[in-house]
Tab-separated table of C-alpha atoms in Angstrom:
chain	number	residue	atom	x	y	z
A	9	UNK	CA	14.762	-26.578	-17.365
A	10	UNK	CA	11.405	-25.276	-17.021
A	11	UNK	CA	8.823	-25.525	-19.953
A	12	UNK	CA	8.165	-21.787	-20.995
A	13	UNK	CA	4.351	-21.201	-21.981
A	14	UNK	CA	2.632	-17.967	-23.036
A	15	UNK	CA	-0.720	-16.779	-21.711
A	16	UNK	CA	-1.115	-14.100	-23.975
A	17	UNK	CA	0.195	-12.578	-27.264
A	18	UNK	CA	2.533	-9.936	-25.656
A	19	UNK	CA	6.284	-10.645	-25.180
A	20	UNK	CA	5.987	-10.473	-21.476
A	21	UNK	CA	3.043	-12.644	-21.217
A	22	UNK	CA	4.503	-15.707	-20.319
A	23	UNK	CA	5.643	-18.021	-17.665
A	24	UNK	CA	8.108	-20.821	-16.731
A	25	UNK	CA	6.837	-24.092	-15.254
A	26	UNK	CA	9.169	-25.971	-12.838
A	27	UNK	CA	7.787	-29.654	-12.313
A	28	UNK	CA	9.342	-31.690	-9.472
A	29	UNK	CA	11.438	-34.697	-10.330
A	30	UNK	CA	9.231	-36.788	-8.002
A	31	UNK	CA	5.687	-35.220	-7.291
A	32	UNK	CA	5.106	-34.955	-3.449
A	33	UNK	CA	2.803	-31.841	-3.112
A	34	UNK	CA	-0.356	-31.312	-4.621
A	35	UNK	CA	-1.213	-28.041	-6.565
A	36	UNK	CA	0.800	-25.499	-7.868
A	37	UNK	CA	2.831	-22.496	-6.216
A	38	UNK	CA	2.685	-19.228	-8.516
A	39	UNK	CA	5.781	-17.136	-8.085
A	40	UNK	CA	5.259	-13.237	-8.614
A	41	UNK	CA	8.330	-11.236	-8.780
A	42	UNK	CA	8.880	-7.721	-7.363
A	43	UNK	CA	10.436	-4.758	-8.341
A	44	UNK	CA	7.722	-2.180	-7.776
A	45	UNK	CA	6.043	-3.095	-10.928
A	46	UNK	CA	8.739	-1.385	-13.328
A	47	UNK	CA	10.229	-2.862	-16.241
A	48	UNK	CA	13.844	-3.208	-15.254
A	49	UNK	CA	12.833	-6.084	-13.138
A	50	UNK	CA	11.685	-9.490	-14.171
A	51	UNK	CA	11.019	-12.931	-13.747
A	52	UNK	CA	14.648	-13.702	-12.953
A	53	UNK	CA	14.015	-12.629	-9.420
A	54	UNK	CA	11.654	-15.540	-9.099
A	55	UNK	CA	13.988	-18.515	-10.710
A	56	UNK	CA	15.649	-19.209	-7.577
A	57	UNK	CA	12.574	-19.696	-5.424
A	58	UNK	CA	10.898	-21.700	-8.356
A	59	UNK	CA	13.874	-23.927	-8.658
A	60	UNK	CA	14.018	-24.550	-4.991
A	61	UNK	CA	10.244	-25.367	-5.003
A	62	UNK	CA	10.751	-27.925	-7.540
A	63	UNK	CA	13.547	-29.443	-5.711
A	64	UNK	CA	11.301	-30.050	-2.898
A	65	UNK	CA	8.604	-31.562	-4.577
A	66	UNK	CA	6.381	-28.456	-5.473
A	67	UNK	CA	5.231	-27.641	-9.338
A	68	UNK	CA	6.176	-23.838	-9.650
A	69	UNK	CA	4.607	-21.481	-12.124
A	70	UNK	CA	6.963	-18.399	-12.447
A	71	UNK	CA	5.274	-15.483	-13.920
A	72	UNK	CA	6.070	-12.712	-16.017
A	73	UNK	CA	3.629	-9.852	-16.532
A	74	UNK	CA	3.735	-6.412	-18.242
A	75	UNK	CA	5.215	-3.720	-16.108
A	76	UNK	CA	5.518	-0.008	-15.975
A	77	UNK	CA	7.086	1.305	-19.167
A	78	UNK	CA	6.727	-1.916	-20.891
A	79	UNK	CA	2.888	-2.144	-21.714
A	80	UNK	CA	2.105	-2.500	-18.122
A	81	UNK	CA	0.345	-0.214	-15.414
A	82	UNK	CA	-3.175	-0.214	-14.554
A	83	UNK	CA	-4.948	-2.525	-15.350
A	84	UNK	CA	-2.659	-4.465	-17.848
A	85	UNK	CA	-0.348	-5.107	-15.044
A	86	UNK	CA	-3.093	-7.240	-13.000
A	87	UNK	CA	-4.770	-8.502	-16.029
A	88	UNK	CA	-1.937	-10.411	-16.885
A	89	UNK	CA	-1.495	-11.658	-13.261
A	90	UNK	CA	-4.952	-12.907	-13.572
A	91	UNK	CA	-4.368	-14.492	-17.218
A	92	UNK	CA	-1.196	-15.909	-16.192
A	93	UNK	CA	-3.044	-17.931	-13.058
A	94	UNK	CA	-5.985	-19.062	-15.136
A	95	UNK	CA	-3.792	-20.509	-17.684
A	96	UNK	CA	-2.881	-22.990	-15.126
A	97	UNK	CA	-6.055	-24.634	-16.220
A	98	UNK	CA	-4.668	-25.294	-19.809
A	99	UNK	CA	-1.549	-27.002	-18.429
A	100	UNK	CA	-1.079	-30.415	-17.347
A	101	UNK	CA	-1.010	-29.431	-13.710
A	102	UNK	CA	-3.115	-29.899	-10.678
A	103	UNK	CA	-4.923	-26.789	-10.699
A	104	UNK	CA	-7.366	-27.376	-8.085
A	105	UNK	CA	-4.741	-26.365	-5.523
A	106	UNK	CA	-2.904	-22.969	-6.156
A	107	UNK	CA	-1.117	-20.573	-3.963
A	108	UNK	CA	0.235	-17.503	-5.013
A	109	UNK	CA	3.760	-16.403	-3.447
A	110	UNK	CA	4.715	-12.466	-4.089
A	111	UNK	CA	7.430	-10.497	-3.332
A	112	UNK	CA	7.240	-6.534	-2.659
A	113	UNK	CA	5.305	-5.450	-5.495
A	114	UNK	CA	4.788	-9.006	-6.377
A	115	UNK	CA	3.025	-9.302	-2.697
A	116	UNK	CA	0.334	-7.116	-3.755
A	117	UNK	CA	-0.138	-8.674	-7.015
A	118	UNK	CA	-0.391	-12.255	-5.086
A	119	UNK	CA	-2.837	-10.794	-2.305
A	120	UNK	CA	-4.911	-8.813	-4.893
A	121	UNK	CA	-5.285	-12.070	-6.957
A	122	UNK	CA	-6.454	-13.849	-4.013
A	123	UNK	CA	-9.680	-11.744	-4.031
A	124	UNK	CA	-10.765	-12.284	-7.855
A	125	UNK	CA	-14.642	-12.985	-7.645
A	126	UNK	CA	-14.683	-14.638	-11.318
A	127	UNK	CA	-11.349	-16.592	-11.356
A	128	UNK	CA	-11.033	-19.463	-13.445
A	129	UNK	CA	-8.384	-21.113	-11.518
A	130	UNK	CA	-9.329	-19.687	-7.835
A	131	UNK	CA	-6.289	-19.189	-5.218
A	132	UNK	CA	-6.402	-21.420	-1.955
A	133	UNK	CA	-4.072	-18.651	-0.222
A	134	UNK	CA	-1.666	-16.250	-0.928
A	135	UNK	CA	1.849	-15.263	0.675
A	136	UNK	CA	2.930	-11.676	0.652
A	137	UNK	CA	6.838	-11.363	1.124
A	138	UNK	CA	7.567	-7.862	2.251
A	139	UNK	CA	4.589	-6.992	0.216
A	140	UNK	CA	3.046	-3.432	-0.720
A	141	UNK	CA	-0.457	-3.876	0.737
A	142	UNK	CA	-1.585	-0.511	1.550
A	143	UNK	CA	-1.075	1.488	-1.647
A	144	UNK	CA	-2.656	4.738	-0.715
A	145	UNK	CA	-0.333	5.004	2.304
A	146	UNK	CA	2.566	3.920	0.165
A	147	UNK	CA	1.914	6.593	-2.553
A	148	UNK	CA	1.742	9.073	-0.028
A	149	UNK	CA	4.834	8.126	2.001
A	150	UNK	CA	6.814	7.402	-1.126
A	151	UNK	CA	7.560	3.838	-1.007
A	152	UNK	CA	9.401	3.353	-4.127
A	153	UNK	CA	9.391	6.943	-4.796
A	154	UNK	CA	6.508	7.148	-7.180
A	155	UNK	CA	6.140	3.505	-7.889
A	156	UNK	CA	2.580	3.397	-6.807
A	157	UNK	CA	1.415	6.495	-8.833
A	158	UNK	CA	3.159	5.143	-11.675
A	159	UNK	CA	1.210	2.110	-11.328
A	160	UNK	CA	-2.269	3.177	-11.346
A	161	UNK	CA	-1.465	6.501	-13.183
A	162	UNK	CA	-2.462	9.012	-10.897
A	163	UNK	CA	-2.385	9.955	-7.026
A	164	UNK	CA	-4.804	9.000	-4.419
A	165	UNK	CA	-6.538	12.141	-4.591
A	166	UNK	CA	-7.052	12.217	-8.565
A	167	UNK	CA	-8.201	8.401	-9.072
A	168	UNK	CA	-9.684	7.329	-5.771
A	169	UNK	CA	-11.572	4.692	-7.917
A	170	UNK	CA	-8.206	2.877	-9.168
A	171	UNK	CA	-7.077	2.807	-5.371
A	172	UNK	CA	-10.212	1.086	-4.148
A	173	UNK	CA	-9.845	-1.372	-7.201
A	174	UNK	CA	-6.093	-2.152	-6.741
A	175	UNK	CA	-5.503	-1.864	-2.825
A	176	UNK	CA	-5.509	-5.159	-0.946
A	177	UNK	CA	-6.042	-3.418	2.351
A	178	UNK	CA	-9.262	-1.969	0.873
A	179	UNK	CA	-10.816	-5.644	0.172
A	180	UNK	CA	-10.461	-7.340	3.799
A	181	UNK	CA	-11.363	-9.971	4.845
A	182	UNK	CA	-9.801	-11.703	2.132
A	183	UNK	CA	-11.908	-14.800	1.076
A	184	UNK	CA	-8.799	-17.028	1.392
A	185	UNK	CA	-5.931	-16.918	4.108
A	186	UNK	CA	-3.075	-14.755	3.485
A	187	UNK	CA	0.346	-15.323	5.152
A	188	UNK	CA	2.485	-12.056	5.343
A	189	UNK	CA	6.381	-12.650	5.820
A	190	UNK	CA	8.033	-9.378	6.469
A	191	UNK	CA	11.510	-8.438	8.173
A	192	UNK	CA	11.175	-5.423	10.702
A	193	UNK	CA	14.716	-4.299	9.402
A	194	UNK	CA	13.306	-3.769	5.827
A	195	UNK	CA	14.192	-0.410	4.523
A	196	UNK	CA	12.497	-0.896	1.117
A	197	UNK	CA	8.810	-1.574	1.726
A	198	UNK	CA	8.146	-0.791	5.728
A	199	UNK	CA	7.260	-3.487	7.746
A	200	UNK	CA	4.098	-1.430	8.793
A	201	UNK	CA	2.652	-2.088	5.309
A	202	UNK	CA	2.047	-5.822	6.856
A	203	UNK	CA	1.288	-4.783	10.097
A	204	UNK	CA	-1.596	-2.544	8.819
A	205	UNK	CA	-3.014	-4.933	6.732
A	206	UNK	CA	-3.012	-8.042	8.772
A	207	UNK	CA	-4.800	-5.639	11.545
A	208	UNK	CA	-7.537	-5.120	8.977
A	209	UNK	CA	-7.772	-8.381	7.715
A	210	UNK	CA	-8.482	-9.984	10.934
A	211	UNK	CA	-8.224	-14.000	11.394
A	212	UNK	CA	-8.000	-14.201	7.628
A	213	UNK	CA	-4.386	-13.204	7.679
A	214	UNK	CA	-1.218	-13.508	9.660
A	215	UNK	CA	1.972	-11.863	9.998
A	216	UNK	CA	5.263	-13.517	10.791
A	217	UNK	CA	7.958	-11.426	11.447
A	218	UNK	CA	11.526	-12.869	9.902
A	219	UNK	CA	14.859	-12.018	10.245
A	220	UNK	CA	16.862	-10.213	7.492
A	221	UNK	CA	16.223	-7.554	4.970
A	222	UNK	CA	13.702	-6.892	1.861
A	223	UNK	CA	15.744	-9.446	0.002
A	224	UNK	CA	16.570	-12.277	2.252
A	225	UNK	CA	12.946	-13.635	1.917
A	226	UNK	CA	13.768	-14.324	-1.420
A	227	UNK	CA	17.013	-16.006	-0.830
A	228	UNK	CA	16.294	-19.796	-1.188
A	229	UNK	CA	19.309	-20.519	1.564
A	230	UNK	CA	17.771	-18.112	3.990
A	231	UNK	CA	15.478	-19.096	7.036
A	232	UNK	CA	12.916	-16.429	6.148
A	233	UNK	CA	12.376	-18.495	2.742
A	234	UNK	CA	12.367	-21.726	4.286
A	235	UNK	CA	9.757	-20.717	6.445
A	236	UNK	CA	7.383	-19.955	3.597
A	237	UNK	CA	8.449	-22.989	1.886
A	238	UNK	CA	7.508	-25.265	5.092
A	239	UNK	CA	3.964	-23.314	5.334
A	240	UNK	CA	3.102	-24.244	1.724
A	241	UNK	CA	1.455	-27.684	2.388
A	242	UNK	CA	-0.928	-26.104	4.702
A	243	UNK	CA	-1.376	-22.903	2.560
A	244	UNK	CA	-2.369	-25.359	-0.643
A	245	UNK	CA	-4.928	-26.766	1.863
A	246	UNK	CA	-6.548	-23.730	2.212
A	247	UNK	CA	-5.175	-23.168	5.949
A	248	UNK	CA	-2.881	-20.857	7.558
A	249	UNK	CA	0.119	-22.443	9.044
A	250	UNK	CA	0.005	-23.229	12.933
A	251	UNK	CA	2.264	-20.790	15.131
């Protein structure tokens, strides 16, 4: 069973720490769940991946955070992600090597967190699984319906400064390696989101097309997840995996 630890006073400010039975890999993998930042989705989505990581010798930190319509939004949601990652410094884990793995909206949060300039626990790398990485385009094209305007509290033309602060594609090249995995057949978050981000990020990011759909990337039995798991030793060392 994972150990539950709170990183703040609010009900959603906690995480579940999964420890491997036999430590094999240095560092910690932070799991950031998706669900278009909305309250009806929670860290249940990350539990299968966290359990799988622990079974393969990784320490995993499955994070909950305040979501839209439940105390979240801008900037509370990203503030929680920052606090949750920095909380690792207070736990008995190796916080010298930390990688964030996020799915969908969690992919946005993982890549955003990779760019924090004042992090107590900086990331060595980030993984975006079918992530929303170009917020302005996502808002204008209705990805997740009104998910992005709901997160940021405005349309792009009404609060351009928020989009500038929140949008990963506005902060390239990233300071650490970013691995994007995305299925071309994804009909929830367009494959073009990852294509655009990697094109803008240059050699600091790479896109690996994987089979399946939006959700197979978080199926621990699927090859698209196994690809990410196999890449983690390199990423924990601050390196993109080889082709």
